[in-house]
mmCIF file of C-alpha atoms and ligand atoms in Angstrom:
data_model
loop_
_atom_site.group_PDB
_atom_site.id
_atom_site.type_symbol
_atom_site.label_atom_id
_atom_site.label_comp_id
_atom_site.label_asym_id
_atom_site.label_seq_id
_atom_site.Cartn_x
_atom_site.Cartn_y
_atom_site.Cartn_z
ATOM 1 C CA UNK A 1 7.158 26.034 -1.632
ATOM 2 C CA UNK A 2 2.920 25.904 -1.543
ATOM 3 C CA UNK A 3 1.424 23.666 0.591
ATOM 4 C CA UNK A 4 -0.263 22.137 -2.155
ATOM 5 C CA UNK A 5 -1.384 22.526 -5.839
ATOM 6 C CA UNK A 6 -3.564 19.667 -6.031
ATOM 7 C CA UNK A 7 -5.758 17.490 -3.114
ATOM 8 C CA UNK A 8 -5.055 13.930 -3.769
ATOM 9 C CA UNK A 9 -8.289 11.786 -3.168
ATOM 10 C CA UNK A 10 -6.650 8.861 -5.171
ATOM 11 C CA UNK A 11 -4.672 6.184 -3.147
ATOM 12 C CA UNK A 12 -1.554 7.128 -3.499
ATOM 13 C CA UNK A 13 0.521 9.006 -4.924
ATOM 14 C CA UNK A 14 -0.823 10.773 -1.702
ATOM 15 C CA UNK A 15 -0.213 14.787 -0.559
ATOM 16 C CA UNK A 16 3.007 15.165 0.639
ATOM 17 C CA UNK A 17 5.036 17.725 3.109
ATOM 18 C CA UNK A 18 6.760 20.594 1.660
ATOM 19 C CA UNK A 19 9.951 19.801 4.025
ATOM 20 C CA UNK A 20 9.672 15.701 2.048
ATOM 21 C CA UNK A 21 9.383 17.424 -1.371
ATOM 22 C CA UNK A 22 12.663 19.623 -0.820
ATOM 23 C CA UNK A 23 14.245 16.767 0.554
ATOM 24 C CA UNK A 24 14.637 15.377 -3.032
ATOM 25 C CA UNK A 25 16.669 18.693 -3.251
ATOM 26 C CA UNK A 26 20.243 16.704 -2.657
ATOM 27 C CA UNK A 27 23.878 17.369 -3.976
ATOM 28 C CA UNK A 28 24.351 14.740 -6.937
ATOM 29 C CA UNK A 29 25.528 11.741 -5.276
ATOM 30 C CA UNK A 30 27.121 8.472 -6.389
ATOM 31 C CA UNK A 31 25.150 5.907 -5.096
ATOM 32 C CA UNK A 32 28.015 3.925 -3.604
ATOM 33 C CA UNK A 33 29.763 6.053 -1.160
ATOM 34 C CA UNK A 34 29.244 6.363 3.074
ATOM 35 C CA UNK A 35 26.927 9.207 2.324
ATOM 36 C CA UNK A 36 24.767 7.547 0.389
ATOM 37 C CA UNK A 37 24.933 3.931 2.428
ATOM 38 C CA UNK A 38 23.836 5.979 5.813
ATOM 39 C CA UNK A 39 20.545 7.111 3.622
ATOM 40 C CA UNK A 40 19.463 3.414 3.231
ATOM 41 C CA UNK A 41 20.219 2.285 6.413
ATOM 42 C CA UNK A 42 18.494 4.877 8.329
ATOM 43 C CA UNK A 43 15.388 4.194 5.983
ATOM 44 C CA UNK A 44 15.941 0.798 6.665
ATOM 45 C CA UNK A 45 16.128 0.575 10.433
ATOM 46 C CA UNK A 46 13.496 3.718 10.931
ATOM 47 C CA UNK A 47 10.706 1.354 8.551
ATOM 48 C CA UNK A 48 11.747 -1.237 11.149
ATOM 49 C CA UNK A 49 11.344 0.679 14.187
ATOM 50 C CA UNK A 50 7.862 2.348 12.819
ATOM 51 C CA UNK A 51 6.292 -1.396 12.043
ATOM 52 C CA UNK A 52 6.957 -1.762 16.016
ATOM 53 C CA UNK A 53 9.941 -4.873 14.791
ATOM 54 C CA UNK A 54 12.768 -5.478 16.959
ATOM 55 C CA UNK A 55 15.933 -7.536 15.810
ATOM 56 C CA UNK A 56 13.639 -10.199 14.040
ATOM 57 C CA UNK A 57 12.949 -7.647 11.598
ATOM 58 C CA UNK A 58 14.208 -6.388 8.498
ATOM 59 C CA UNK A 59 13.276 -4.060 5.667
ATOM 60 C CA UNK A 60 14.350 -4.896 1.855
ATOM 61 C CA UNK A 61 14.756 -1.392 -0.497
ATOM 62 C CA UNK A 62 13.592 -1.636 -4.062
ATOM 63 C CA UNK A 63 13.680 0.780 -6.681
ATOM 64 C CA UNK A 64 10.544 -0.254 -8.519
ATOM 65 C CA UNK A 65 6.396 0.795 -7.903
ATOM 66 C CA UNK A 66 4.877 -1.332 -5.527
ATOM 67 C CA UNK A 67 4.553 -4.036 -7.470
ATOM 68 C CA UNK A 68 7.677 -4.619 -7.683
ATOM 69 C CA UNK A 69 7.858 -5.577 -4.125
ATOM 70 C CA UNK A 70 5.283 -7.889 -4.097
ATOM 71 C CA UNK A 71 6.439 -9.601 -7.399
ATOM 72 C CA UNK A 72 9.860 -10.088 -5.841
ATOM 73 C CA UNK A 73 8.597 -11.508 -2.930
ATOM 74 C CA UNK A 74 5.898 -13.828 -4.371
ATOM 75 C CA UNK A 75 9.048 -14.769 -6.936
ATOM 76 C CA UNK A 76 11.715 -15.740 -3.827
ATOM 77 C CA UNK A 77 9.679 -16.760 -1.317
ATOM 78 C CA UNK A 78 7.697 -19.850 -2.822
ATOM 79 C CA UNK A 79 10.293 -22.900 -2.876
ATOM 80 C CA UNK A 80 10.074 -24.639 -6.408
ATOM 81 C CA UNK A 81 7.787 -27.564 -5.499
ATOM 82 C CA UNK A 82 5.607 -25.536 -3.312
ATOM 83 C CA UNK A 83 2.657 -23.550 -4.496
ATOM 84 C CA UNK A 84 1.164 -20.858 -2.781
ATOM 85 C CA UNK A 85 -2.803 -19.969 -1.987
ATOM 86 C CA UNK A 86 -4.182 -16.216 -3.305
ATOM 87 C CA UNK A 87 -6.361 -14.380 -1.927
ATOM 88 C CA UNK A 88 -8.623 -12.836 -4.600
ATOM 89 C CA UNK A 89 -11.265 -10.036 -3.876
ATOM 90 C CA UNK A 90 -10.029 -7.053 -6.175
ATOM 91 C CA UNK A 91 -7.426 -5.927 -8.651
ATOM 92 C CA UNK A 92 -4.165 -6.671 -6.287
ATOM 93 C CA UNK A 93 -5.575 -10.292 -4.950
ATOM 94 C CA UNK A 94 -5.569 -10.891 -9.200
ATOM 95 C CA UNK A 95 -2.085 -8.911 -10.131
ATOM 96 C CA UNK A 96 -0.404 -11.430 -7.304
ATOM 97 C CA UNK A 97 -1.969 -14.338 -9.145
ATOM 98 C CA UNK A 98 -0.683 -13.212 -12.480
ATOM 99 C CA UNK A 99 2.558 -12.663 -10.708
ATOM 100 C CA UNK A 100 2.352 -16.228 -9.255
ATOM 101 C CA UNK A 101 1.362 -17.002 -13.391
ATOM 102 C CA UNK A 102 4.203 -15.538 -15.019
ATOM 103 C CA UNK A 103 7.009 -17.113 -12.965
ATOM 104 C CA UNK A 104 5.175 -20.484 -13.367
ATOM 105 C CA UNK A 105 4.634 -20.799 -9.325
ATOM 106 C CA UNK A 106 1.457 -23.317 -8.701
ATOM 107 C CA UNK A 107 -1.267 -21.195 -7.640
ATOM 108 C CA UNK A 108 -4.709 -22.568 -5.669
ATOM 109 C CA UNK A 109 -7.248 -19.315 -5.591
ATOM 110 C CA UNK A 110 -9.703 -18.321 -2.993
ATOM 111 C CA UNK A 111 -11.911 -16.120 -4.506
ATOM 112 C CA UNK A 112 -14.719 -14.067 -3.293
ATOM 113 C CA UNK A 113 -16.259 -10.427 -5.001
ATOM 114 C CA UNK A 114 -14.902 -7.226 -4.305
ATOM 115 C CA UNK A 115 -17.321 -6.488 -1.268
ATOM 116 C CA UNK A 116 -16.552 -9.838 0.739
ATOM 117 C CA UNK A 117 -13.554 -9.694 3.135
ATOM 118 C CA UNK A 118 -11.467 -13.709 3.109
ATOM 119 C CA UNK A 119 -13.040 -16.380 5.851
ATOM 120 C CA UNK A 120 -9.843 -17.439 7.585
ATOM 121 C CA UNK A 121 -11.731 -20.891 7.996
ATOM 122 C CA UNK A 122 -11.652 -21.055 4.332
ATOM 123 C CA UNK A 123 -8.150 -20.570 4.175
ATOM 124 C CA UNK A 124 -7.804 -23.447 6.820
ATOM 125 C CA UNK A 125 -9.949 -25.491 4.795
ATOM 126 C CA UNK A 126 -7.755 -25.020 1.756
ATOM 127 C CA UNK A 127 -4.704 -25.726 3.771
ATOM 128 C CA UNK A 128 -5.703 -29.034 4.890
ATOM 129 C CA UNK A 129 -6.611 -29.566 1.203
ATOM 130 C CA UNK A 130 -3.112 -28.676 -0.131
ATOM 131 C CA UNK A 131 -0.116 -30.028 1.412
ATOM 132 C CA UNK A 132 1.915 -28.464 -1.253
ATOM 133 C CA UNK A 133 1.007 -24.667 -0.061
ATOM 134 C CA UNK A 134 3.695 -23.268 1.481
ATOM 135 C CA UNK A 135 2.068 -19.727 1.468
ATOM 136 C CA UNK A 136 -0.807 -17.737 1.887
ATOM 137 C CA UNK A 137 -0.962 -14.400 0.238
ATOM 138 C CA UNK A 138 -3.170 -12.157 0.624
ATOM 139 C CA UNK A 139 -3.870 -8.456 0.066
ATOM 140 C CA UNK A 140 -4.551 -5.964 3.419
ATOM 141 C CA UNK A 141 -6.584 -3.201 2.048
ATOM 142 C CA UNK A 142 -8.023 -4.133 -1.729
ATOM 143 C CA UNK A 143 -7.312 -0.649 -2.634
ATOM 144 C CA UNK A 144 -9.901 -1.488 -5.161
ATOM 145 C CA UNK A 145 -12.890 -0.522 -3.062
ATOM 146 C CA UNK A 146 -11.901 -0.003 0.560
ATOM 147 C CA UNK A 147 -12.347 -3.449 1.525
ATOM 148 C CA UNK A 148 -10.230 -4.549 4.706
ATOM 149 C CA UNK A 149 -9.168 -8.563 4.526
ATOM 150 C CA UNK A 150 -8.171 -10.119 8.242
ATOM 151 C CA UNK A 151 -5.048 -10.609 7.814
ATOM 152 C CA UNK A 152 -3.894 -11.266 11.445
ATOM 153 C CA UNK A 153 -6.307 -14.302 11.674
ATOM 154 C CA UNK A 154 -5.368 -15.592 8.311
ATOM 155 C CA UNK A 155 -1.683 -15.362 9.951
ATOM 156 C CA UNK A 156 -2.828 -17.676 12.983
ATOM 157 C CA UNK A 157 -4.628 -19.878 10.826
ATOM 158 C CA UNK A 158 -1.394 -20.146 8.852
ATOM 159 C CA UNK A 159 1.063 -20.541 11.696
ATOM 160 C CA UNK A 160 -1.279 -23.593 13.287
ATOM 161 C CA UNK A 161 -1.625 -25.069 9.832
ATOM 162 C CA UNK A 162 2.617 -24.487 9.782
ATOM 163 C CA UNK A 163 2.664 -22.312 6.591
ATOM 164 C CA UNK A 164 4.107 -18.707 6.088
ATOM 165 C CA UNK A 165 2.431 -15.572 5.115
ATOM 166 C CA UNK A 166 2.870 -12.649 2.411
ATOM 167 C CA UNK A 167 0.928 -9.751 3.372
ATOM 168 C CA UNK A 168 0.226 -7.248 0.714
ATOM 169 C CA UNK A 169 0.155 -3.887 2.600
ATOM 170 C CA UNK A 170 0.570 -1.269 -0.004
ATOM 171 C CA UNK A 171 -2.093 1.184 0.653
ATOM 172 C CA UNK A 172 -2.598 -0.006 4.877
ATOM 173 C CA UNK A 173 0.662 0.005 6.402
ATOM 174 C CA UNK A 174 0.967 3.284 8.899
ATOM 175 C CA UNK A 175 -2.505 4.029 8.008
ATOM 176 C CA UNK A 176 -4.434 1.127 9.551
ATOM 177 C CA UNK A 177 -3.281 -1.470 12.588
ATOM 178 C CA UNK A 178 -1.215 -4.149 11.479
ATOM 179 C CA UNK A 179 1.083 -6.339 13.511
ATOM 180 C CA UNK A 180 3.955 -7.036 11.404
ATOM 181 C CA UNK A 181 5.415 -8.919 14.212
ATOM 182 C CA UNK A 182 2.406 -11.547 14.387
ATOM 183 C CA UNK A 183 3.511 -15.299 14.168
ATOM 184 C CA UNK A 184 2.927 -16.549 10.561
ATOM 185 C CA UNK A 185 3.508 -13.609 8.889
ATOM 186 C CA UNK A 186 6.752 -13.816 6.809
ATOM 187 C CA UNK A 187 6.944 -10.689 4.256
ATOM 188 C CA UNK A 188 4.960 -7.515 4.257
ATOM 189 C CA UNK A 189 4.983 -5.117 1.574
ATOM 190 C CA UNK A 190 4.422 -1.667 1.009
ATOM 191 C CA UNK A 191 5.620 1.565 -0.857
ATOM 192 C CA UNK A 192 6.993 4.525 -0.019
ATOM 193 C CA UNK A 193 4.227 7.145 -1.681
ATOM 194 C CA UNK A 194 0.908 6.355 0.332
ATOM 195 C CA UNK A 195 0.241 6.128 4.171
ATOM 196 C CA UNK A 196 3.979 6.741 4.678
ATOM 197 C CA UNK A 197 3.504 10.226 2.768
ATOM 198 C CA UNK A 198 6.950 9.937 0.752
ATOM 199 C CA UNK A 199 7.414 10.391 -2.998
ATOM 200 C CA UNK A 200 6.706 7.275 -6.126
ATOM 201 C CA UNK A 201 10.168 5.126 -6.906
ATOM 202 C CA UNK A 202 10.291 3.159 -3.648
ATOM 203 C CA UNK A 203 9.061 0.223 -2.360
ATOM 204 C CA UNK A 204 9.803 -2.438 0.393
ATOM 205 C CA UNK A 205 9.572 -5.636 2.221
ATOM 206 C CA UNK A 206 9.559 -5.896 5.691
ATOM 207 C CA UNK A 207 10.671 -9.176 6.301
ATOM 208 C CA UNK A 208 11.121 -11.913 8.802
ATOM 209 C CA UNK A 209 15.184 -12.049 9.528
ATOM 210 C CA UNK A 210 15.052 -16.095 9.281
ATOM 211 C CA UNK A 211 12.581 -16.063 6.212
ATOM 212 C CA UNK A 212 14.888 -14.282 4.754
ATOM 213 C CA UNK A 213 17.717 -16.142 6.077
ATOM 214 C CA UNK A 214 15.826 -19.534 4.503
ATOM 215 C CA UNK A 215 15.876 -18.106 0.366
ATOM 216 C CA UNK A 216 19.630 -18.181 0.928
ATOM 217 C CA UNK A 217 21.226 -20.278 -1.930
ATOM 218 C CA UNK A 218 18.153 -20.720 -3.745
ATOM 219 C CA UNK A 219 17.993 -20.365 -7.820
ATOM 220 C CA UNK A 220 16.332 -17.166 -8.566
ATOM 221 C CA UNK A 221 13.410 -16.442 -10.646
ATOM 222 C CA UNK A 222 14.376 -13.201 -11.642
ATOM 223 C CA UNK A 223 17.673 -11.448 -11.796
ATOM 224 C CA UNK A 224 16.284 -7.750 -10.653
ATOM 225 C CA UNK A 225 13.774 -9.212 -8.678
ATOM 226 C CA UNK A 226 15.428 -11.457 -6.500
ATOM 227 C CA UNK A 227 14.682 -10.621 -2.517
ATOM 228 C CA UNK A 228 17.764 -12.477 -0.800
ATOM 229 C CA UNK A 229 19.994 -10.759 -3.240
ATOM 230 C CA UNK A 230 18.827 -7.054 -2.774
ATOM 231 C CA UNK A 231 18.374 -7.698 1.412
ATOM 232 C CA UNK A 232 22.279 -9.314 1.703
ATOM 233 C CA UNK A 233 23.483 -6.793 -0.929
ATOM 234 C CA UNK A 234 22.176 -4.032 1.521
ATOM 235 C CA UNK A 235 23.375 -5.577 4.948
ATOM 236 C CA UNK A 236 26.699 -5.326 3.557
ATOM 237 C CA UNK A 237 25.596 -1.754 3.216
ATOM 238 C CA UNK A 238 25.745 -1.737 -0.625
ATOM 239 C CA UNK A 239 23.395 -2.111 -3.469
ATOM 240 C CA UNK A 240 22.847 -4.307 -6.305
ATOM 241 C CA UNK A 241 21.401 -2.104 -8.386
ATOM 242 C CA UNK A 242 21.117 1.995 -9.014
ATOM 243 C CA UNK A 243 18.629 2.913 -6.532
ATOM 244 C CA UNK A 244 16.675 5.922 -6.725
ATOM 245 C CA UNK A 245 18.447 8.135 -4.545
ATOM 246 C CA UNK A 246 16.364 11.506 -4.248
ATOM 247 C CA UNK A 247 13.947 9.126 -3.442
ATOM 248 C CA UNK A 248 15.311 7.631 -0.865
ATOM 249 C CA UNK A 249 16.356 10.960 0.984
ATOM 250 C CA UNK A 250 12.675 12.242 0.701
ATOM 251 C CA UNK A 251 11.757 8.883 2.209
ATOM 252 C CA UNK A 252 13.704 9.151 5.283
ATOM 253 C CA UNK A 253 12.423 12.797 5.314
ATOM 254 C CA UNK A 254 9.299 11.156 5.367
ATOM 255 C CA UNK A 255 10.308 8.551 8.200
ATOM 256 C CA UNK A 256 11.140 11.355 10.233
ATOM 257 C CA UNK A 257 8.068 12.707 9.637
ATOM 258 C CA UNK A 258 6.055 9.729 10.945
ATOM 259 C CA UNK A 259 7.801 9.463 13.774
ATOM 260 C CA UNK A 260 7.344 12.488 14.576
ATOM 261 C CA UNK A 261 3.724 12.472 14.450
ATOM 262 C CA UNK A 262 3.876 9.168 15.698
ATOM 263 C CA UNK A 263 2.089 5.997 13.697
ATOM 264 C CA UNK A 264 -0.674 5.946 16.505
ATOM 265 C CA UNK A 265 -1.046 9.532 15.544
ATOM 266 C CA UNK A 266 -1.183 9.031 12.017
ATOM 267 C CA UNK A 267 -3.701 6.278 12.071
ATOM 268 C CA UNK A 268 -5.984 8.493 14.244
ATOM 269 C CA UNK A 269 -6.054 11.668 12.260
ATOM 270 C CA UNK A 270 -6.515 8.932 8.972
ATOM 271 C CA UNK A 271 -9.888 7.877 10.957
ATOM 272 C CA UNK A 272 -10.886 11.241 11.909
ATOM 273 C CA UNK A 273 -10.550 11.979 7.859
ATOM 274 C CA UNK A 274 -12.621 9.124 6.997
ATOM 275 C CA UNK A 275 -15.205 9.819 9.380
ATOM 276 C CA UNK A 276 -15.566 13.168 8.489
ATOM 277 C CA UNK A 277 -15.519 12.324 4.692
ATOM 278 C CA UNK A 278 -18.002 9.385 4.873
ATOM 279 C CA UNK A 279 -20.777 11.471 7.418
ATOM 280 C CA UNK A 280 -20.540 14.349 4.817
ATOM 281 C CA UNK A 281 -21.044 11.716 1.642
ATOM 282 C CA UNK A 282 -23.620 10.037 3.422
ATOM 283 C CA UNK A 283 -25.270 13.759 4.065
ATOM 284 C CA UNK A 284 -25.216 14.584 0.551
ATOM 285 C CA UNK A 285 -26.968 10.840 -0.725
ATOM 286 C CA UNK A 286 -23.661 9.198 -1.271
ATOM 287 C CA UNK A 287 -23.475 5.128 -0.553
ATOM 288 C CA UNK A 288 -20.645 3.534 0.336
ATOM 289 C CA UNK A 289 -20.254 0.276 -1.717
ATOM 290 C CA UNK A 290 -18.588 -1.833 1.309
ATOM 291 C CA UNK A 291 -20.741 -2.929 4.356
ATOM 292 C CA UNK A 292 -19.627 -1.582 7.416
ATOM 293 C CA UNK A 293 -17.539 -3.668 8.939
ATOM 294 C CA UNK A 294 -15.289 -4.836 6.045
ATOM 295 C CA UNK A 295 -14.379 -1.254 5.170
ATOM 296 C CA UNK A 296 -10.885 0.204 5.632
ATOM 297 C CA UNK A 297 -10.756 4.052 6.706
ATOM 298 C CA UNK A 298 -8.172 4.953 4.349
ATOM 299 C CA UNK A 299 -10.236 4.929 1.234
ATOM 300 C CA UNK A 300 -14.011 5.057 0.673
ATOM 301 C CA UNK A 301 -15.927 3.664 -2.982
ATOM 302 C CA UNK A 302 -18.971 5.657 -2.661
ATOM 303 C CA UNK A 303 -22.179 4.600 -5.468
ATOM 304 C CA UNK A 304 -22.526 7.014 -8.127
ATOM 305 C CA UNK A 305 -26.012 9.154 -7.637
ATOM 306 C CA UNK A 306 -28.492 9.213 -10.262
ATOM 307 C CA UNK A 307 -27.816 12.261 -12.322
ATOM 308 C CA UNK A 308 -24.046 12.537 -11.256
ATOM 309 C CA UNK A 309 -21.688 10.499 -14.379
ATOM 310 C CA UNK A 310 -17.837 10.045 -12.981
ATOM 311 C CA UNK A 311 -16.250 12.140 -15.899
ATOM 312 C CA UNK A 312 -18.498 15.501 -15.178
ATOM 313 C CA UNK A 313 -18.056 14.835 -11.200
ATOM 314 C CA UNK A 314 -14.309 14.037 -11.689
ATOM 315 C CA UNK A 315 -14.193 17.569 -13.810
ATOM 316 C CA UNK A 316 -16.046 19.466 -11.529
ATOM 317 C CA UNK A 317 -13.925 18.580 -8.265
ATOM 318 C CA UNK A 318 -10.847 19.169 -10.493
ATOM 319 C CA UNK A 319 -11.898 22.883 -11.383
ATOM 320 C CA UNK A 320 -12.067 23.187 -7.496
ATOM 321 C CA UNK A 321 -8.627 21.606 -6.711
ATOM 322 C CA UNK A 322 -9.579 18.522 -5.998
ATOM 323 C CA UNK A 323 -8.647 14.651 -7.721
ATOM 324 C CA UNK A 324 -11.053 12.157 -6.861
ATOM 325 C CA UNK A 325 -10.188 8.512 -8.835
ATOM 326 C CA UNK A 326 -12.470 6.311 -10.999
ATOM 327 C CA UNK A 327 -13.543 2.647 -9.904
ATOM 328 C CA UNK A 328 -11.638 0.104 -11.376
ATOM 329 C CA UNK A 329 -12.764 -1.627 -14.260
ATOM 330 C CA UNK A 330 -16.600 -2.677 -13.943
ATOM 331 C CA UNK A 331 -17.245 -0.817 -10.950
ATOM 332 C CA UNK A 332 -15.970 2.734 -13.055
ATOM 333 C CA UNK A 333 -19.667 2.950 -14.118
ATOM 334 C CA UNK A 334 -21.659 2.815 -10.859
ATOM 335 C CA UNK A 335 -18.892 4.019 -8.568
ATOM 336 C CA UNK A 336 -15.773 6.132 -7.199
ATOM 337 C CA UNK A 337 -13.373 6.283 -4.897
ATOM 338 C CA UNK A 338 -12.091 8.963 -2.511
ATOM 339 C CA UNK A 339 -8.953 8.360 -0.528
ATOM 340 C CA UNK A 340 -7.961 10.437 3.121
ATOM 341 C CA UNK A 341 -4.437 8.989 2.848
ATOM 342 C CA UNK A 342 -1.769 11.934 2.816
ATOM 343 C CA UNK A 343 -1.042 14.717 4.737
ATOM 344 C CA UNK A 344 -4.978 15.671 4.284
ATOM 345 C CA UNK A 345 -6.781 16.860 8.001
ATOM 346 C CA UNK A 346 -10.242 16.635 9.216
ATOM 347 C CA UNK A 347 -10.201 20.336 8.187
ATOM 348 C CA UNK A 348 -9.266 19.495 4.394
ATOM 349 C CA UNK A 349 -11.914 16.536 4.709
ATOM 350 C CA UNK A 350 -14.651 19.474 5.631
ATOM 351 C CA UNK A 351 -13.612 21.470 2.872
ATOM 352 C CA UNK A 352 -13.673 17.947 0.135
ATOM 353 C CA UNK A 353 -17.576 17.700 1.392
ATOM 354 C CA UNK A 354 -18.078 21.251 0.849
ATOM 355 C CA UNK A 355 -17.031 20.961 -2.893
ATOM 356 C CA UNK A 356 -18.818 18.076 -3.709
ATOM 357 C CA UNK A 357 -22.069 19.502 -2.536
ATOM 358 C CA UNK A 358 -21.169 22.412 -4.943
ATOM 359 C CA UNK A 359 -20.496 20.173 -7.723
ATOM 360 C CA UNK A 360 -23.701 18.307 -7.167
ATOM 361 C CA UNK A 361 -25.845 21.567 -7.072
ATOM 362 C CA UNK A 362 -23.744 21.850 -10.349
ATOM 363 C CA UNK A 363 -24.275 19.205 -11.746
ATOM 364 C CA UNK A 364 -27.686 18.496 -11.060
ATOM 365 C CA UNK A 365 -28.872 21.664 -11.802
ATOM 366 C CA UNK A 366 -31.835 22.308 -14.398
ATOM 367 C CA UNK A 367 -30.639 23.989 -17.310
HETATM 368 C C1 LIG B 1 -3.035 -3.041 -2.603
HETATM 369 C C2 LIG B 1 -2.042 -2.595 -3.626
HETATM 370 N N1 LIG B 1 -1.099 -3.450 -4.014
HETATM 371 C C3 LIG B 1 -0.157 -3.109 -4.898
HETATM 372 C C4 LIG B 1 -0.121 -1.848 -5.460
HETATM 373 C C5 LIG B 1 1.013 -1.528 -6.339
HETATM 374 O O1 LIG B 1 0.813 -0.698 -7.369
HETATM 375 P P1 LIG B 1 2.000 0.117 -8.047
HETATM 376 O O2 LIG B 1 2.954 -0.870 -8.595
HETATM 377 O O3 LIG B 1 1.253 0.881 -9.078
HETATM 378 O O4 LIG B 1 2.644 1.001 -7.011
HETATM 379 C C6 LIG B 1 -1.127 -0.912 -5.110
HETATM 380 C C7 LIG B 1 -1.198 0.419 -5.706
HETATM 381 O O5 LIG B 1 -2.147 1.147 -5.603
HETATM 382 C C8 LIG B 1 -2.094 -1.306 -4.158
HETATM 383 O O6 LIG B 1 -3.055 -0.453 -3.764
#
């Protein structure tokens, strides 16, 4: 199997190993005997054991994108009654509000642009405000632009103000610090195709044991989507639903992997990619849209240059092997992303540079 066909620059789906992509290689299986039960428990306990959780700490399987692991937790975690404060400063602060919309959960925003990283003092603010939050929620890395939110000191605002936490992790979590463990954090969510280098079709909460313990008996919002039932469905080593099983053996290929290399590891050689990316951008007249400071090092928005349109840029690092990924909305027509999530080196980062300053020379090129 080649190493690669493609360089994935966009968050996620991100590179992957050759011995995670043959993993998907299984016998069929029916996705209710032992053989199959040992696959989700060892992904289970080994997402555990990789956040740095001990017995407090429990991972929830869903077959679904990401989103469906922050919808179902957003959906079971927020007692009818309560409401729960958002976090908006990009795309994923918004999708958890329309989440928070559609299943008619009471929603109080904090909104700032897509530059500006949350004030935990504002979130403090807003908690004395609202009695009836029960929640915070709030997005680690707005994938959006590379912006990094605090989430540890919106947890400790939280946990003095005695409300719970939802973390939205998807494109952070083994590619950026995060206690999991931290008081006032509740749920964390993630997937299994970025930082954790496994294939699209999973997704999961790590979860507080008692916070989960607490949504016992409660009326569910939605009948795929309901946390309590998928987590006690799974401690009694079963499943509620078909989950996607190749999946899940490529993602405890991919659990293996990590702690192998070792999350401290990981998060290292991520920064070492970043750095190298971001010196050789700035090199070659590239801003980055974030102020230092608020950026992540998993994913860089870098300013369009005069000259230099996405589409022809996009097109050009394509012909060389290479998929960079459009700004969202708006920002698509002054800006980009590039992502170092994945089994991408410092090496592979050197070689990214190299092509853009070809395609610039391209593309900038009298004719
Ligand atoms: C921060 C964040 N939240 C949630 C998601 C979930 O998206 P999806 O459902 O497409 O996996 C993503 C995907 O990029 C993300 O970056």
């Amino acid at each position: 199997m080649v190493e690669r066909e493609w360089v994935l620059l966009n968050p996620g789906p991100a590179n992957t190993s050759p011995r995670v992509r043959q993993a998907l290689v299984t016998p069929d299986l029916c996705h209710r005997e032992p053989e199959f039960f040992e696959v989700m428990r060892e992904c289970r306990a080994r997402l555990v054991r990789a956040a740095g959780g001990g017995p407090d700490l429990d991972a929830v399987l869903f077959t679904g994108s990401g989103t469906a692991a922050v919808e179902a937790t957003l959906a079971s975690a927020v007692p009818d009654g309560r409401a729960v404060l958002i976090v908006n400063n990009g795309v994923y602060g918004d999708r958890m509000l329309r989440i928070a919309k559609a299943h008619r959960i009471p929603a109080e925003v904090l909104a700032y642009d897509v530059t500006t990283p949350v004030a935990p003092a504002d979130v403090a603010a807003a908690l004395r405000a609202h009695s009836e939050i029960s929640h915070v929620a709030v997005v680690h890395h707005e994938t959006t632009t590379g912006l990094l939110n605090p989430v540890e000191a919106v947890a400790d605002v939280a946990a003095t103000a005695g409300r719970r936490v939802i973390v939205d992790a998807m494109s952070s979590l083994f590619g950026e610090p995060l206690d999991v463990t931290r008081e006032g954090l509740d749920f964390v969510t993630a997937s299994a195709n970025k930082c954790l280098q496994g294939i699209p079709g999973v997704s999961f909460v790590l979860a507080r044991r008692a916070a989960l313990e607490a949504l016992r008996g409660r009326a569910p919002r939605s009948v795929y989507l309901d946390l309590f039932n998928h987590w006690a469905t799974q401690e009694q080593d079963n499943t509620p639903f078909t989950p996607a099983v190749q999946v899940l053996h490529a993602m405890r290929e991919a659990l293996v992997e990590l702690e192998e290399e070792g999350v401290a590891a990981r998060i290292a050689r991520y920064g070492e990619n970043c750095r190298v990316l971001r010196h050789g951008m700035q090199a070659l007249g590239f801003e980055i849209l974030v102020p230092a400071g608020a950026r992540s090092q998993i994913l860089t928005t870098f300013r369009l240059r005069s000259g230099v349109g996405y589409d022809a840029l996009h097109d050009a690092m394509k012909r060389r092997g290479y998929i960079i990924y459009a700004g969202q909305g708006e920002i698509r027509t002054y800006a980009f992303r590039v992502s170092n999530m994945g089994t991408l080196t410092p090496k592979d980062m050197e070689a990214v540079v190299a092509a853009f300053a070809e395609c610039v020379e391209e593309l900038t090129r009298p004719s």
